[in-house]
CSV table of C-alpha atoms in Angstrom, one decimal:
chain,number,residue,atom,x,y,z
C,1,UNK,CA,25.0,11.6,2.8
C,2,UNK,CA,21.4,12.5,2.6
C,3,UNK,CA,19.3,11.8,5.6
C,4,UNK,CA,15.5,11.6,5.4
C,5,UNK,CA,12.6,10.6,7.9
C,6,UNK,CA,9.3,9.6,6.7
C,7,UNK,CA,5.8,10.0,8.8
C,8,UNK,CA,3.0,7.3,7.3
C,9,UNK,CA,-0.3,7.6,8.8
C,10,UNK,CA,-2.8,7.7,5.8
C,11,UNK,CA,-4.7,4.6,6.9
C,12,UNK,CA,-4.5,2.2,10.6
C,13,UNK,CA,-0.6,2.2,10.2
C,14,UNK,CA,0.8,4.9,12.2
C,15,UNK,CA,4.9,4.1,11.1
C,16,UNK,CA,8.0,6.4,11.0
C,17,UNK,CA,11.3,5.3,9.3
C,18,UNK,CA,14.1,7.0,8.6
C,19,UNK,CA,16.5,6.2,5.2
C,20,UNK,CA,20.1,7.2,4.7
C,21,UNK,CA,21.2,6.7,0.9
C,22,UNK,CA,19.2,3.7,0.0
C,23,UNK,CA,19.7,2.0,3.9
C,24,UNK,CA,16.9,1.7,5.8
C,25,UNK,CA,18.2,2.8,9.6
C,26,UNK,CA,15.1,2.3,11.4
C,27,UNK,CA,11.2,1.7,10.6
C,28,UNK,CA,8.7,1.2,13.7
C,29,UNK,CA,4.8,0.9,13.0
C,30,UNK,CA,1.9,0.9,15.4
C,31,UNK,CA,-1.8,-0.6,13.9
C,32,UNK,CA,-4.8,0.1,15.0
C,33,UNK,CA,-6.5,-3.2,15.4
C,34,UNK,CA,-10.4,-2.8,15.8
C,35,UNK,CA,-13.1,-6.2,17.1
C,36,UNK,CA,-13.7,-8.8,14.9
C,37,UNK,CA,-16.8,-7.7,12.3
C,38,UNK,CA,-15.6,-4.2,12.8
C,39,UNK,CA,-14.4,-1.5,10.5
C,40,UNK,CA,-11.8,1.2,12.0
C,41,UNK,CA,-13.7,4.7,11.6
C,42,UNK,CA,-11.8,8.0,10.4
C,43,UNK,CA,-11.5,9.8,13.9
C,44,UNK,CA,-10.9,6.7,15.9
C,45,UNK,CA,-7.8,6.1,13.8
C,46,UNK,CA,-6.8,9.7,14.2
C,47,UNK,CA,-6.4,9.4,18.1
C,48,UNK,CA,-4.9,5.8,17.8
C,49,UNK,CA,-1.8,7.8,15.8
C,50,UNK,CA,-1.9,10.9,18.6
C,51,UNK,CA,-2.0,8.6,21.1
C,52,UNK,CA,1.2,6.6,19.7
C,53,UNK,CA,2.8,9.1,17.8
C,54,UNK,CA,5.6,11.1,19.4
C,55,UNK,CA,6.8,7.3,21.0
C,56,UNK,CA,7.1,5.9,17.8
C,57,UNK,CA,9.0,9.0,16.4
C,58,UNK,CA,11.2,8.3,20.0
C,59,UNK,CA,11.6,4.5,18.5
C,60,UNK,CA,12.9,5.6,14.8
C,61,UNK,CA,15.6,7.9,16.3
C,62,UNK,CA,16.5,5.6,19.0
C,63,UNK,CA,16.8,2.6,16.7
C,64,UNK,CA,18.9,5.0,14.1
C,65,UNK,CA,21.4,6.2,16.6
C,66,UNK,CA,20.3,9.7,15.0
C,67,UNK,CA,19.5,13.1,16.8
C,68,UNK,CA,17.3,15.6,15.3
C,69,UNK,CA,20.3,17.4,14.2
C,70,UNK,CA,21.4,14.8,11.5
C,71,UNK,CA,18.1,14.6,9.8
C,72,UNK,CA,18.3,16.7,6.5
C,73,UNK,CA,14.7,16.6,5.5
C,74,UNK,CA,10.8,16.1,7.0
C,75,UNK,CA,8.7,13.7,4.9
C,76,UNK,CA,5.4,13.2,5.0
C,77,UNK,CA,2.3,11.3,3.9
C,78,UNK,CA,0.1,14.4,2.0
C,79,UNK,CA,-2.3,11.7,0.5
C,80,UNK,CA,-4.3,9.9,-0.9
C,81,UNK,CA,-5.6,8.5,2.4
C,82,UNK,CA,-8.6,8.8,5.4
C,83,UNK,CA,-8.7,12.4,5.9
C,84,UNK,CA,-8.1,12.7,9.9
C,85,UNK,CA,-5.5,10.4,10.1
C,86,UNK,CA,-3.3,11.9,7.5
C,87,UNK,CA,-3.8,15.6,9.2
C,88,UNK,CA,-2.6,14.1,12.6
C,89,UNK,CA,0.3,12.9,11.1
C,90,UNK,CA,0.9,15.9,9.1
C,91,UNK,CA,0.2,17.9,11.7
C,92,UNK,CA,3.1,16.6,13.6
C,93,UNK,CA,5.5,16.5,10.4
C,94,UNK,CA,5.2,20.3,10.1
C,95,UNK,CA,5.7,20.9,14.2
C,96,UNK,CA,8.9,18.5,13.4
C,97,UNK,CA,9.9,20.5,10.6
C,98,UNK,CA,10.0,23.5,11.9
C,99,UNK,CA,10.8,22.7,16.1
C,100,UNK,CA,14.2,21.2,14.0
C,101,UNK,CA,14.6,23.9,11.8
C,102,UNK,CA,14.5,21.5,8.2
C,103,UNK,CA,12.9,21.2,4.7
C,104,UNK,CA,9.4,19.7,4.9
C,105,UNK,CA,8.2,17.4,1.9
C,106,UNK,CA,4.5,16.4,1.3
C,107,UNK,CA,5.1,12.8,-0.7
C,108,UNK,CA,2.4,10.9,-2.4
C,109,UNK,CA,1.1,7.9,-0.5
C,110,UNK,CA,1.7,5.5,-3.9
C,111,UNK,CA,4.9,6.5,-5.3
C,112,UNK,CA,6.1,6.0,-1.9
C,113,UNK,CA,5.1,2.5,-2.2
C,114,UNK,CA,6.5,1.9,-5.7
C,115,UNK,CA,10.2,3.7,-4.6
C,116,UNK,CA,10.4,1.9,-2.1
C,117,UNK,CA,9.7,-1.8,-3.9
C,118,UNK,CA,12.5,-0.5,-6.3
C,119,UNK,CA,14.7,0.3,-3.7
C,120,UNK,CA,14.5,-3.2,-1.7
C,121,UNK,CA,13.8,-5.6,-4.8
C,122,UNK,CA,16.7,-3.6,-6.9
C,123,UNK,CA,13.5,-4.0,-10.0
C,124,UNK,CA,14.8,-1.9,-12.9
C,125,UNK,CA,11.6,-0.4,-15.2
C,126,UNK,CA,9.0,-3.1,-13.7
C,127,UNK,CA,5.0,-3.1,-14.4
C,128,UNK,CA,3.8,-2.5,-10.9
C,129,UNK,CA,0.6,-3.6,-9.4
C,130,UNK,CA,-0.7,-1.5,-6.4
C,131,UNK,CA,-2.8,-3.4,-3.8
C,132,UNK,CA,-4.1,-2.4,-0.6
C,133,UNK,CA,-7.1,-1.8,1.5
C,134,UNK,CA,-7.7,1.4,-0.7
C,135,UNK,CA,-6.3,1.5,-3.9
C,136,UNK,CA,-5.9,-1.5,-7.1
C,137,UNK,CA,-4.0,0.0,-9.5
C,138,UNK,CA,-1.1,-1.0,-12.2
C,139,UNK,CA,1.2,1.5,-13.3
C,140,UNK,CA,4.4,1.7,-15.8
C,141,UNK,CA,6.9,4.8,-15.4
C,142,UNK,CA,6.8,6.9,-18.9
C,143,UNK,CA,8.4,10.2,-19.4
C,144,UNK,CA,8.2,11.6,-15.7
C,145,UNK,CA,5.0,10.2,-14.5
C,146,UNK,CA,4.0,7.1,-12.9
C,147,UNK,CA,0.9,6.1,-15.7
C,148,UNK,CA,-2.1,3.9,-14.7
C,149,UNK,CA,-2.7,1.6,-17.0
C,150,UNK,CA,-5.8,0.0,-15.1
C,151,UNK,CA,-7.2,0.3,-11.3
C,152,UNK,CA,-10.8,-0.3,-9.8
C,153,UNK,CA,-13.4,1.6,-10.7
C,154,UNK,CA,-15.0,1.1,-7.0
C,155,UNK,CA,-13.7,-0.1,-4.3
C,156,UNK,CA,-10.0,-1.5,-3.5
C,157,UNK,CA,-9.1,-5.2,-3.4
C,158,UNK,CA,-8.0,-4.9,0.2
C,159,UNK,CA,-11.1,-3.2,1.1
C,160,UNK,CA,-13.0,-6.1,-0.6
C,161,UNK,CA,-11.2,-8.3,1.4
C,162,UNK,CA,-11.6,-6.8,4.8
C,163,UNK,CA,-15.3,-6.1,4.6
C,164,UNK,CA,-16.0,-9.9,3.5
C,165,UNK,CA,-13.6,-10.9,6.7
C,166,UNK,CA,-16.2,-8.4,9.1
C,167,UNK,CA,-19.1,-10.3,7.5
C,168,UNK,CA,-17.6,-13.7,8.8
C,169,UNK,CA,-16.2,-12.5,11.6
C,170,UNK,CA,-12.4,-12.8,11.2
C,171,UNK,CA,-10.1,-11.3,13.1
C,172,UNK,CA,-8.4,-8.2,12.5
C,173,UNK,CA,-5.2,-9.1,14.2
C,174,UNK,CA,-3.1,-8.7,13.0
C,175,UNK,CA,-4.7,-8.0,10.1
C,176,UNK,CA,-7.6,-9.5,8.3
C,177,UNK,CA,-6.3,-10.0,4.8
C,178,UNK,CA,-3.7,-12.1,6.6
C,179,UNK,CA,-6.1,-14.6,8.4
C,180,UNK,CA,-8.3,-14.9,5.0
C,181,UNK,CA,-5.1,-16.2,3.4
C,182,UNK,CA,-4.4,-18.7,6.4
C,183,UNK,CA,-7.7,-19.6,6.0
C,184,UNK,CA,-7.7,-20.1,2.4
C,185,UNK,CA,-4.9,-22.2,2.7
C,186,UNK,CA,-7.3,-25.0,4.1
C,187,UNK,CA,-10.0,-24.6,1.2
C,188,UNK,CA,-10.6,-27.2,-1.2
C,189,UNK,CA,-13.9,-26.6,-3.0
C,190,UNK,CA,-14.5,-23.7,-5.1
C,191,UNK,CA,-17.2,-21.4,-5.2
C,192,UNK,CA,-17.7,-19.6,-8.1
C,193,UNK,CA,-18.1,-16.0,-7.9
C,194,UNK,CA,-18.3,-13.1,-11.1
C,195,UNK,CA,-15.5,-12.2,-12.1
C,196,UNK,CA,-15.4,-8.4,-13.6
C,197,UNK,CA,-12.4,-7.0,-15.8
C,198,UNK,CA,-13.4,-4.1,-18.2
C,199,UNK,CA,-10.7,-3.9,-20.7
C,200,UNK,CA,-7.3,-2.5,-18.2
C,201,UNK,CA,-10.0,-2.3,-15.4
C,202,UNK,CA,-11.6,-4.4,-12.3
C,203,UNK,CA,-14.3,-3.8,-10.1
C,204,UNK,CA,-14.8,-5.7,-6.8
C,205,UNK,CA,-18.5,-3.9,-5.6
C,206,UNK,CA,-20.6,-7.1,-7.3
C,207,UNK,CA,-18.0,-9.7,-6.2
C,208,UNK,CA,-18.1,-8.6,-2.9
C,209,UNK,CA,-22.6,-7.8,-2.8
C,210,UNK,CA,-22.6,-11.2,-4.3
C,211,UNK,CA,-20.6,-13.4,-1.5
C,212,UNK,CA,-22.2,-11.4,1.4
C,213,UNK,CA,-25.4,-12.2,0.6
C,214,UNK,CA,-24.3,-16.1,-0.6
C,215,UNK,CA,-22.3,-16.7,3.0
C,216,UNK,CA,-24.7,-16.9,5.2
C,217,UNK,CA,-26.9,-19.2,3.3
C,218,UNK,CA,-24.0,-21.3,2.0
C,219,UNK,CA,-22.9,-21.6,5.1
C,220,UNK,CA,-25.6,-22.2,7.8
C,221,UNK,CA,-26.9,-24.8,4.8
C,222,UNK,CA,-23.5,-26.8,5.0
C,223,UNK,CA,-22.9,-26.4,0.9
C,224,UNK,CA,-19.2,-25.0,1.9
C,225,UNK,CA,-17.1,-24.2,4.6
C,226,UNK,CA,-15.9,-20.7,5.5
C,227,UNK,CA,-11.7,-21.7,4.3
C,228,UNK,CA,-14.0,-22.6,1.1
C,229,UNK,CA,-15.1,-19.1,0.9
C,230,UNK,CA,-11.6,-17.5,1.6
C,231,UNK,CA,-9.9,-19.2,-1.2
C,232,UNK,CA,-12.4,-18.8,-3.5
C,233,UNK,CA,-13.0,-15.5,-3.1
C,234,UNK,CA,-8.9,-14.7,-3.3
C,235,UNK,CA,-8.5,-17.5,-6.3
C,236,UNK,CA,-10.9,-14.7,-8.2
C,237,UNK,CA,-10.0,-11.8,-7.2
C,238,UNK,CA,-6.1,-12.3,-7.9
C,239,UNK,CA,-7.0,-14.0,-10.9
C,240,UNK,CA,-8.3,-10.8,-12.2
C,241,UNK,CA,-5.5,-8.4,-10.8
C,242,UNK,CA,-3.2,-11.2,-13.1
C,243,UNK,CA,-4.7,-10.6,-16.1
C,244,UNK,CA,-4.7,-6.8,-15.7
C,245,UNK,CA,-1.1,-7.1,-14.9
C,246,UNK,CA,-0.2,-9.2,-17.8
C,247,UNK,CA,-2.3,-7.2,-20.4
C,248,UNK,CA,-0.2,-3.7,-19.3
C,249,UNK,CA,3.1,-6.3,-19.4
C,250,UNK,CA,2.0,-6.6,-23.3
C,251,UNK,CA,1.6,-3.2,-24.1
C,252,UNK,CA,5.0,-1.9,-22.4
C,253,UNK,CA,6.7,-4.6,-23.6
C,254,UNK,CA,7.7,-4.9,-20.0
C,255,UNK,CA,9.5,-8.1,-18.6
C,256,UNK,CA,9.3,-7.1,-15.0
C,257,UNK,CA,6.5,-7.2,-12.4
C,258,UNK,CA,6.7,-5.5,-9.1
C,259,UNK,CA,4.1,-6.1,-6.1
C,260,UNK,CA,4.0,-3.0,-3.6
C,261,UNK,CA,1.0,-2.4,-0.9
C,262,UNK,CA,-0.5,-4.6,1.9
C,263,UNK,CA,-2.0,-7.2,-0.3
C,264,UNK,CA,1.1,-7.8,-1.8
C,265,UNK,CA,2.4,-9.7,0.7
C,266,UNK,CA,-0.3,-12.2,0.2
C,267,UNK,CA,2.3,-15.2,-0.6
C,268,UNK,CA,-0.8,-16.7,-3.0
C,269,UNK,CA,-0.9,-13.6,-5.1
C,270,UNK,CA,2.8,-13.8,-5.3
C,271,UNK,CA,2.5,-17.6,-6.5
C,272,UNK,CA,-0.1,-16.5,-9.2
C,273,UNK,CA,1.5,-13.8,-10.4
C,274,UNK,CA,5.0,-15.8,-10.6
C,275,UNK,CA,3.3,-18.7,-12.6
C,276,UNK,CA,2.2,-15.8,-15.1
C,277,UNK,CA,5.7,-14.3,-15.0
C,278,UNK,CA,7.5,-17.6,-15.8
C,279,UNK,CA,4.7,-18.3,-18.5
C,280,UNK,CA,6.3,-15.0,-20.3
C,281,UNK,CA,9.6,-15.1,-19.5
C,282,UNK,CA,9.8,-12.3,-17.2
C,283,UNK,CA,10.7,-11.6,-13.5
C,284,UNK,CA,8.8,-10.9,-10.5
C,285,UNK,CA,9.7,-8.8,-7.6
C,286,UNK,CA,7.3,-8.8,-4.3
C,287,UNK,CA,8.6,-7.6,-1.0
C,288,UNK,CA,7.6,-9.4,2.7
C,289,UNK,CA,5.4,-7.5,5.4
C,290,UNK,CA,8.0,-5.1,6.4
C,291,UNK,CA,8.1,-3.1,3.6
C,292,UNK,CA,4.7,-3.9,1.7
C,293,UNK,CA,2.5,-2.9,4.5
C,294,UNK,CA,2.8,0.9,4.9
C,295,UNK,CA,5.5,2.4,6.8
C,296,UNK,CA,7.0,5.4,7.5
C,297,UNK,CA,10.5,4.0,6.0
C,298,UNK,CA,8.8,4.1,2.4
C,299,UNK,CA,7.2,7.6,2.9
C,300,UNK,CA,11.0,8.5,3.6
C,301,UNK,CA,12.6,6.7,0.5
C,302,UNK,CA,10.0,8.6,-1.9
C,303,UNK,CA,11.3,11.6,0.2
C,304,UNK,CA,15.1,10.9,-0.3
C,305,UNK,CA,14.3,10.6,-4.1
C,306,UNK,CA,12.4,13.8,-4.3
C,307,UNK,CA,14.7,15.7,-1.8
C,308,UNK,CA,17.7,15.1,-4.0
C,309,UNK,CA,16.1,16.6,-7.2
C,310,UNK,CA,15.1,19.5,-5.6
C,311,UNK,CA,11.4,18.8,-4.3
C,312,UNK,CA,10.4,21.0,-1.2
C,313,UNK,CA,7.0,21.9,0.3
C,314,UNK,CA,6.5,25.4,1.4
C,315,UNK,CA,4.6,25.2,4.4
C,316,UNK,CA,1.7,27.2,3.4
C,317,UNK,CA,1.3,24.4,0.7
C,318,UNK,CA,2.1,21.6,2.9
C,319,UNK,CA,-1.9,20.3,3.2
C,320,UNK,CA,-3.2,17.2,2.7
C,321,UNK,CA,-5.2,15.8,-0.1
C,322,UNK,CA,-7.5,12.5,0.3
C,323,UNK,CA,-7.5,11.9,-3.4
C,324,UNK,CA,-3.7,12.6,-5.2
C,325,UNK,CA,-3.6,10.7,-7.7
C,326,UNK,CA,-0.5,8.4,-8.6
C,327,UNK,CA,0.0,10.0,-12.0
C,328,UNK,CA,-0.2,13.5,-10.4
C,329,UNK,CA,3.1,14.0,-9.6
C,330,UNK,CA,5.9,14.6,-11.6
C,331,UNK,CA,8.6,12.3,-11.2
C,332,UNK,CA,12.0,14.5,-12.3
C,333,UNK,CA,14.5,11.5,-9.7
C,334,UNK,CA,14.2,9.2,-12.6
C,335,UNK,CA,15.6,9.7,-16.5
């Protein structure tokens, strides 16, 4: 039995998980949460995951009943990500590595996402949409790569999210993607914002310029409520990662839709993208906040997979990369 451990720390998730064979024996996390109206800045993040790091790593051993001797192979997040976060965490992979004498594997941030949806929803050959706070893609699996079909051609839909949640002051805890939801749950008038899909892609800049600046008149001037905002602004923005999704559904003849990253645990994407699903005839697979937010347990999966077809990172190789790009790698674990 192959036994892998996954670092994660591209982003404010610091998480380390450990998989043996498809079961997931442990998975702690630590977020960074930052003030309300706040952002959470590149080195700050960094000494949040030094700070936390080595306990954590404690944690997934602990909860795993494992000792450094029955870990086969070192995963780790090489990218894409915020630069200093992902060298503190790899940093400490490669000390790992090498203190415990095993393999070391840099995995991509996104295909660790997607393997690990598979693994927990059991999704065969699905049409996967990739949301979080920085990447909005969809991508379908053709002859060893991971394809985009579509993504943003600015910012992600999680970052649009979490910027509009600084500018009315929402908390970030425990996260703020989560309290717009709540809060969109008591909307009931809807504000109509652009809506921007270029063929396969979306952009979410102008949606975003456009409700900052409307807010704070709207809102001081009574015309909505601030729930009316949240749910407008996720009624659009899901609405366009649908039709995306639906579009790439078409041209793989696909009949399977699979949610991976931290927006994908928004329970209203999951409704609209269901209705869509049901429309065609096809199934959707979405995971909870355990496995959709990022975790070290995913980083690990991806790892396993790799691992067993004979992936390894050198360690003079074994840097990170901010932008590594989904359909980078070559996927040789699948047929």
């Amino acid at each position: 039995m192959t036994v892998v451990i996954g670092f994660e720390g591209s982003a404010n998730k610091i998480g380390i998980g450990i998989i043996r064979d498809g079961e997931v024996l442990s998975n702690p996390r630590r977020t960074y949460i930052t003030p309300p109206g706040q952002g959470f800045m590149p080195s700050d993040t960094a000494k949040h995951h030094r700070a936390v790091i080595l306990t954590v790593l404690q944690e997934a051993l602990d909860e795993a009943g494992l000792k450094p001797a029955d870990i086969d192979c070192v995963a780790y997040t090489k990218g894409p990500g915020m630069g200093a976060p992902l060298v503190t965490v790899a940093l400490v992979a490669r000390t790992v590595a090498q203190l415990w004498g095993k393999p070391l594997l840099g995995v991509n941030h996104c295909i660790g996402h997607i393997e690990m949806g598979r693994l927990i929803t059991k999704a065969n050959n699905p049409t996967v949409l990739y949301v979080s706070g920085g990447n909005t893609q969809v991508i379908a699996y053709s002859e060893r790569r991971y394809r985009i079909f579509g993504e943003t051609i600015d910012i992600a839909v999680g970052n649009c999210l979490d910027r509009f949640a600084r500018v009315i002051k929402i908390s970030n805890d425990p996260s703020p993607g989560y309290n717009i939801e709540q809060m969109a749950k008591k909307g009931s008038q809807y504000v109509e914002l652009p809506y921007t899909v270029k063929g396969m892609d979306v952009s979410f800049s102008g949606i975003l310029s456009y409700i900052e600046d409307a807010a704070h008149k709207m809102l001081s001037s009574g015309q909505c409520t601030a729930e009316d905002l949240c749910f407008s602004l996720q009624e659009t923005v899901f609405s366009m990662l649908v039709e995306i999704t639906e579009r790439a559904m078409a041209h793989c003849g696909s009949q399977e839709v699979l949610i991976v990253g931290g927006v994908g645990c928004n329970l209203r994407l999951q409704e609209m993208m269901g209705v869509m699903c049901e429309e065609r005839g096809a199934k959707l697979f979405a995971t909870d906040e355990r496995f959709c937010i990022d975790n070290g347990a995913m980083i690990a999966q991806a790892g396993w997979e790799m691992f067993r077809s004979g992936h390894v990172t050198e360690l003079e190789d074994s840097w990170i990369t901010q932008r590594y790009r989904t359909d980078e790698v070559e996927v040789t674990w699948r047929d």
